[in-house]
Short mmCIF file of C-alpha atoms in Angstrom, two decimals:
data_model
loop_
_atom_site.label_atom_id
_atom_site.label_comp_id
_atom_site.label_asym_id
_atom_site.label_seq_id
_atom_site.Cartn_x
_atom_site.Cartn_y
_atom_site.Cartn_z
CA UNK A 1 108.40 97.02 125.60
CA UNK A 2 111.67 96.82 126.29
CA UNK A 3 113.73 96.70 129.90
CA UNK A 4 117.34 97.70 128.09
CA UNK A 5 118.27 101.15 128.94
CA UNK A 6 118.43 103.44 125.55
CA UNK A 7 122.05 103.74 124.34
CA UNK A 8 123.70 106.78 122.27
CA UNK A 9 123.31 106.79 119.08
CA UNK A 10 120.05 104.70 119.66
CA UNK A 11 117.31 107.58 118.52
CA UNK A 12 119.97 108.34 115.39
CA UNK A 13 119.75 104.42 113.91
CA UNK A 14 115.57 104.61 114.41
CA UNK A 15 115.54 108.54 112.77
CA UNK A 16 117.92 106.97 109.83
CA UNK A 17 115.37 103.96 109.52
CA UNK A 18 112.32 105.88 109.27
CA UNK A 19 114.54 108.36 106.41
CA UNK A 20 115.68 105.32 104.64
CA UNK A 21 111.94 103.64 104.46
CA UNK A 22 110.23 106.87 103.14
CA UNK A 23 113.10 107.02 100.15
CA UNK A 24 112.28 103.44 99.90
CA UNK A 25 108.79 104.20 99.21
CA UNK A 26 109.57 107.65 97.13
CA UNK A 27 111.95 105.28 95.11
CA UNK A 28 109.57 102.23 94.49
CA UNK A 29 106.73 105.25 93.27
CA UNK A 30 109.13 106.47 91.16
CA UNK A 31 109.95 102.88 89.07
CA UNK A 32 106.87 101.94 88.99
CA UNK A 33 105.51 103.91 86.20
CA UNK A 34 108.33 103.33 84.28
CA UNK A 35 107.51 99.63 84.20
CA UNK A 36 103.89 100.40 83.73
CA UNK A 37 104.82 102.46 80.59
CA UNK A 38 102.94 105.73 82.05
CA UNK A 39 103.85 108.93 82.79
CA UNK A 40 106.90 109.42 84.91
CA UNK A 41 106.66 111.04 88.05
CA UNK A 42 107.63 114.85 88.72
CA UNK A 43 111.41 115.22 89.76
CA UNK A 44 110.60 116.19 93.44
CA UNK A 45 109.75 112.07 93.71
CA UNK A 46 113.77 111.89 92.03
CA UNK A 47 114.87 114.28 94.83
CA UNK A 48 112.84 111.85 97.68
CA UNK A 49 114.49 109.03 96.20
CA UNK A 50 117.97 110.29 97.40
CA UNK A 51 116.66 110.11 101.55
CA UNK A 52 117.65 106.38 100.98
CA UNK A 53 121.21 107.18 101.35
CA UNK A 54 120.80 109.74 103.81
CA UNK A 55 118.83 107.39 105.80
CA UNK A 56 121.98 105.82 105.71
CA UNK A 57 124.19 107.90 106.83
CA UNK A 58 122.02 109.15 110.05
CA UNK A 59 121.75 105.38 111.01
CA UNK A 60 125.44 104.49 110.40
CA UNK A 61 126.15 107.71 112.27
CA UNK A 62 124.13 106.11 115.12
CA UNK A 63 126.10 102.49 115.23
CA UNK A 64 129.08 104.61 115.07
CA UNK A 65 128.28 106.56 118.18
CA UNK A 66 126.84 103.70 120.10
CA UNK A 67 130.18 102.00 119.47
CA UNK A 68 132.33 104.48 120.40
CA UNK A 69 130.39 105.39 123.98
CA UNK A 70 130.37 101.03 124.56
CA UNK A 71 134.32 101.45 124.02
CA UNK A 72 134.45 104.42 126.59
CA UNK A 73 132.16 102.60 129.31
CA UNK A 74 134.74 99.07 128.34
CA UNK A 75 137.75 101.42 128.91
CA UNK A 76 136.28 103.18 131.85
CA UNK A 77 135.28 99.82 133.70
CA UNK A 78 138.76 97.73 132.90
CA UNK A 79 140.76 101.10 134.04
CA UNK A 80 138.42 101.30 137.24
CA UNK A 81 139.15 96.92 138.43
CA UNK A 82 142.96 97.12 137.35
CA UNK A 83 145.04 96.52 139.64
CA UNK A 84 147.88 98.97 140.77
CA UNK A 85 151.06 99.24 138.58
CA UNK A 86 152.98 95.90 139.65
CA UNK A 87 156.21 97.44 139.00
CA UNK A 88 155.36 100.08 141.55
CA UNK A 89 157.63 99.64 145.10
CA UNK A 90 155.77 98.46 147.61
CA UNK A 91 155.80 100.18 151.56
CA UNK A 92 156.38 96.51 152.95
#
């Protein structure tokens, strides 16, 4: 197991991957009887084959979101170390 702290958009990437593996599968059941010259399967098998993409999405959704809360915590740390404005007078 893991020490690193979940980020966001973590559970969103590992949702998308477990939706893109099951359209995998849907999608490799429903070539395979075309190269086996048998019976296609029934079009619900057509409409699994489409969770692929949406797998897709949901996990791209996920990097986006991780990457955007990394850019807050950079922007949040740099703005917290700066130093004061050197232009500013100073009271000496």
């Amino acid at each position: 197991m893991s020490d690193e702290t979940p980020q966001a958009g973590d559970l969103l990437v590992r949702i998308g991957a477990i939706v893109f593996l099951v359209g995998a599968v849907a999608t490799l059941a429903t070539v395979t009887p075309l190269f086996l010259g048998t019976e296609p399967l029934p079009s619900a098998f057509y409409w699994l084959c489409m969770l692929m993409g949406a797998g897709f999405l949901v996990a791209a959704a996920g990097v986006i979101r991780s990457a955007a809360a990394q850019r807050r915590q950079a922007e949040a740390t740099s703005e917290a170390s700066a130093p004061s404005d050197p232009s500013a007078p100073s009271a000496t």
